Amino acid sequence: MMKPSVTYLHLLRHTPFFTSLNTSQLRWTIDHSREWETAPGTVIASGPGDSAMTDDSIWILLDGRWQLEENGHSHPAGHADPGKWFSANEASGTWRLVTTEHSYVMRITREDMDIMLAKNFTFDSHLRDGKAYYRMLFGPVAPHL
C-alpha cells in the first residue's frame, strides 16, 4: 500500500541522496517530486509487463528499507546504500522493487531528473554508485542517466 506523504525540507536535507543540495535546490526537488509512505511488502516498481510500474522515473528511498528482487535473489538496501535509488532503466529481465519495512519513497520523473542534472544538482556520486551496483546485478544496460 502506498499513501501520499508530505516532503519536509528539514528532513530531506538530511537524506543521503540530497545532502549536497542547497535550500533552493531542495525546494525545487520538493516541488517536482512525489513522496509516498509505504507499508512493508509494498511493490514500488516491477518489470516487465506492468507499464504503470515500469516507467523511467527515479525512485529514491528516503527512509526505511527496500529490496530489489531479481532472478530468485533479493538485494536489500537502506537509504545510505548504493541501491538507495532505482529506475526501471537500470534493470533487465524480471524484477520487483519491494519495501521490507515501513518506508518513505520519492518518485521523480525522468524529465524532472534530467532538468535537475542540467541545473547541476550534485547527484553524480549517488548515481554513479547506483549504476555500478545495478550493473553488477543486471549487467550493462543502455545509458540513461
CSV table of C-alpha atoms in Angstrom, one decimal:
chain,number,residue,atom,x,y,z
A,1,MET,CA,0.0,0.0,0.0
A,2,MET,CA,1.3,3.4,-0.9
A,3,LYS,CA,-0.1,6.5,0.7
A,4,PRO,CA,0.7,10.1,-0.4
A,5,SER,CA,3.0,11.8,2.1
A,6,VAL,CA,4.4,15.3,2.6
A,7,THR,CA,8.1,16.1,2.0
A,8,TYR,CA,9.6,18.3,4.6
A,9,LEU,CA,12.6,20.3,3.7
A,10,HIS,CA,14.4,19.9,7.1
A,11,LEU,CA,14.1,16.1,6.7
A,12,LEU,CA,15.0,16.0,3.1
A,13,ARG,CA,18.2,18.0,3.8
A,14,HIS,CA,19.4,15.0,5.9
A,15,THR,CA,18.6,12.3,3.4
A,16,PRO,CA,21.8,10.9,1.9
A,17,PHE,CA,20.8,11.4,-1.7
A,18,PHE,CA,20.1,15.1,-1.1
A,19,THR,CA,22.6,16.3,1.5
A,20,SER,CA,24.7,18.2,-1.0
A,21,LEU,CA,21.8,20.3,-2.3
A,22,ASN,CA,21.2,23.9,-1.2
A,23,THR,CA,17.9,25.2,0.1
A,24,SER,CA,16.7,26.4,-3.3
A,25,GLN,CA,17.5,23.1,-4.9
A,26,LEU,CA,15.8,21.2,-2.1
A,27,ARG,CA,12.6,23.3,-2.6
A,28,TRP,CA,12.8,22.7,-6.3
A,29,THR,CA,13.0,18.9,-5.6
A,30,ILE,CA,10.0,19.1,-3.3
A,31,ASP,CA,8.0,21.0,-5.9
A,32,HIS,CA,8.9,18.5,-8.7
A,33,SER,CA,8.6,15.1,-6.9
A,34,ARG,CA,6.0,13.0,-5.1
A,35,GLU,CA,6.6,11.3,-1.7
A,36,TRP,CA,4.8,8.1,-0.6
A,37,GLU,CA,4.6,6.3,2.7
A,38,THR,CA,4.6,2.5,2.2
A,39,ALA,CA,3.9,-0.5,4.3
A,40,PRO,CA,6.2,-3.5,4.4
A,41,GLY,CA,5.8,-5.6,1.3
A,42,THR,CA,4.7,-2.8,-1.0
A,43,VAL,CA,5.8,-3.3,-4.6
A,44,ILE,CA,7.2,0.1,-5.7
A,45,ALA,CA,8.0,-1.0,-9.2
A,46,SER,CA,8.2,-4.2,-11.2
A,47,GLY,CA,9.0,-5.4,-14.6
A,48,PRO,CA,8.5,-6.3,-17.3
A,49,GLY,CA,4.9,-6.2,-18.2
A,50,ASP,CA,3.2,-3.7,-15.9
A,51,SER,CA,3.7,-0.4,-17.8
A,52,ALA,CA,2.3,1.6,-14.9
A,53,MET,CA,5.2,0.3,-12.7
A,54,THR,CA,8.0,0.3,-15.3
A,55,ASP,CA,8.2,3.9,-16.4
A,56,ASP,CA,11.6,5.5,-16.4
A,57,SER,CA,11.0,7.5,-13.2
A,58,ILE,CA,13.7,7.6,-10.5
A,59,TRP,CA,12.6,6.2,-7.1
A,60,ILE,CA,14.6,7.3,-4.1
A,61,LEU,CA,14.4,5.6,-0.7
A,62,LEU,CA,14.1,8.4,1.8
A,63,ASP,CA,13.6,6.3,5.0
A,64,GLY,CA,13.2,2.6,5.7
A,65,ARG,CA,14.4,-0.3,3.6
A,66,TRP,CA,13.6,-1.9,0.3
A,67,GLN,CA,14.9,-4.8,-1.7
A,68,LEU,CA,15.3,-5.5,-5.3
A,69,GLU,CA,14.2,-9.0,-6.2
A,70,GLU,CA,15.5,-10.5,-9.4
A,71,ASN,CA,16.1,-14.0,-10.8
A,72,GLY,CA,15.3,-15.6,-7.4
A,73,HIS,CA,17.6,-13.3,-5.5
A,74,SER,CA,16.9,-10.5,-3.0
A,75,HIS,CA,19.2,-7.5,-2.8
A,76,PRO,CA,18.3,-5.3,0.3
A,77,ALA,CA,19.2,-1.6,0.5
A,78,GLY,CA,18.8,1.2,3.0
A,79,HIS,CA,18.8,4.9,2.4
A,80,ALA,CA,22.6,5.2,2.7
A,81,ASP,CA,23.4,2.2,0.4
A,82,PRO,CA,24.3,2.3,-3.4
A,83,GLY,CA,20.8,0.8,-4.0
A,84,LYS,CA,19.1,3.8,-2.4
A,85,TRP,CA,17.7,4.9,-5.8
A,86,PHE,CA,16.2,2.8,-8.6
A,87,SER,CA,14.9,3.2,-12.1
A,88,ALA,CA,13.5,0.6,-14.4
A,89,ASN,CA,16.0,1.8,-17.0
A,90,GLU,CA,18.7,0.2,-14.9
A,91,ALA,CA,17.1,-3.3,-14.9
A,92,SER,CA,16.6,-6.2,-17.3
A,93,GLY,CA,14.7,-9.4,-17.0
A,94,THR,CA,12.0,-9.9,-14.4
A,95,TRP,CA,12.4,-7.9,-11.2
A,96,ARG,CA,10.4,-6.2,-8.3
A,97,LEU,CA,11.4,-3.3,-6.0
A,98,VAL,CA,9.7,-4.0,-2.7
A,99,THR,CA,9.8,-2.3,0.7
A,100,THR,CA,10.8,-4.5,3.6
A,101,GLU,CA,9.7,-2.2,6.4
A,102,HIS,CA,7.6,0.9,6.9
A,103,SER,CA,9.3,3.3,4.5
A,104,TYR,CA,9.1,6.6,2.7
A,105,VAL,CA,10.0,6.8,-1.0
A,106,MET,CA,10.1,9.6,-3.5
A,107,ARG,CA,9.3,9.5,-7.2
A,108,ILE,CA,11.0,11.9,-9.6
A,109,THR,CA,10.0,11.7,-13.3
A,110,ARG,CA,12.8,11.2,-15.8
A,111,GLU,CA,12.0,14.7,-17.3
A,112,ASP,CA,12.4,16.4,-13.9
A,113,MET,CA,15.6,14.4,-13.1
A,114,ASP,CA,17.1,15.5,-16.4
A,115,ILE,CA,16.3,19.1,-15.5
A,116,MET,CA,17.9,18.7,-12.1
A,117,LEU,CA,21.0,17.3,-13.7
A,118,ALA,CA,21.1,20.2,-16.2
A,119,LYS,CA,20.8,22.6,-13.3
A,120,ASN,CA,23.9,21.0,-11.7
A,121,PHE,CA,22.2,19.3,-8.8
A,122,THR,CA,25.0,17.2,-7.4
A,123,PHE,CA,23.8,13.7,-7.6
A,124,ASP,CA,26.8,12.4,-9.5
A,125,SER,CA,28.4,10.2,-6.9
A,126,HIS,CA,25.0,8.7,-5.9
A,127,LEU,CA,24.0,8.0,-9.5
A,128,ARG,CA,27.5,6.6,-10.3
A,129,ASP,CA,27.4,4.3,-7.2
A,130,GLY,CA,23.9,3.1,-8.0
A,131,LYS,CA,24.7,2.5,-11.7
A,132,ALA,CA,27.7,0.4,-10.7
A,133,TYR,CA,25.6,-1.6,-8.3
A,134,TYR,CA,22.8,-2.2,-10.8
A,135,ARG,CA,25.4,-3.2,-13.5
A,136,MET,CA,26.7,-5.8,-11.0
A,137,LEU,CA,23.2,-7.2,-10.7
A,138,PHE,CA,21.9,-6.9,-14.2
A,139,GLY,CA,24.9,-6.4,-16.4
A,140,PRO,CA,25.3,-3.4,-18.8
A,141,VAL,CA,22.1,-1.7,-20.0
A,142,ALA,CA,21.7,1.2,-22.3
A,143,PRO,CA,22.9,4.5,-20.8
A,144,HIS,CA,20.1,6.8,-19.5
A,145,LEU,CA,21.5,9.0,-16.6
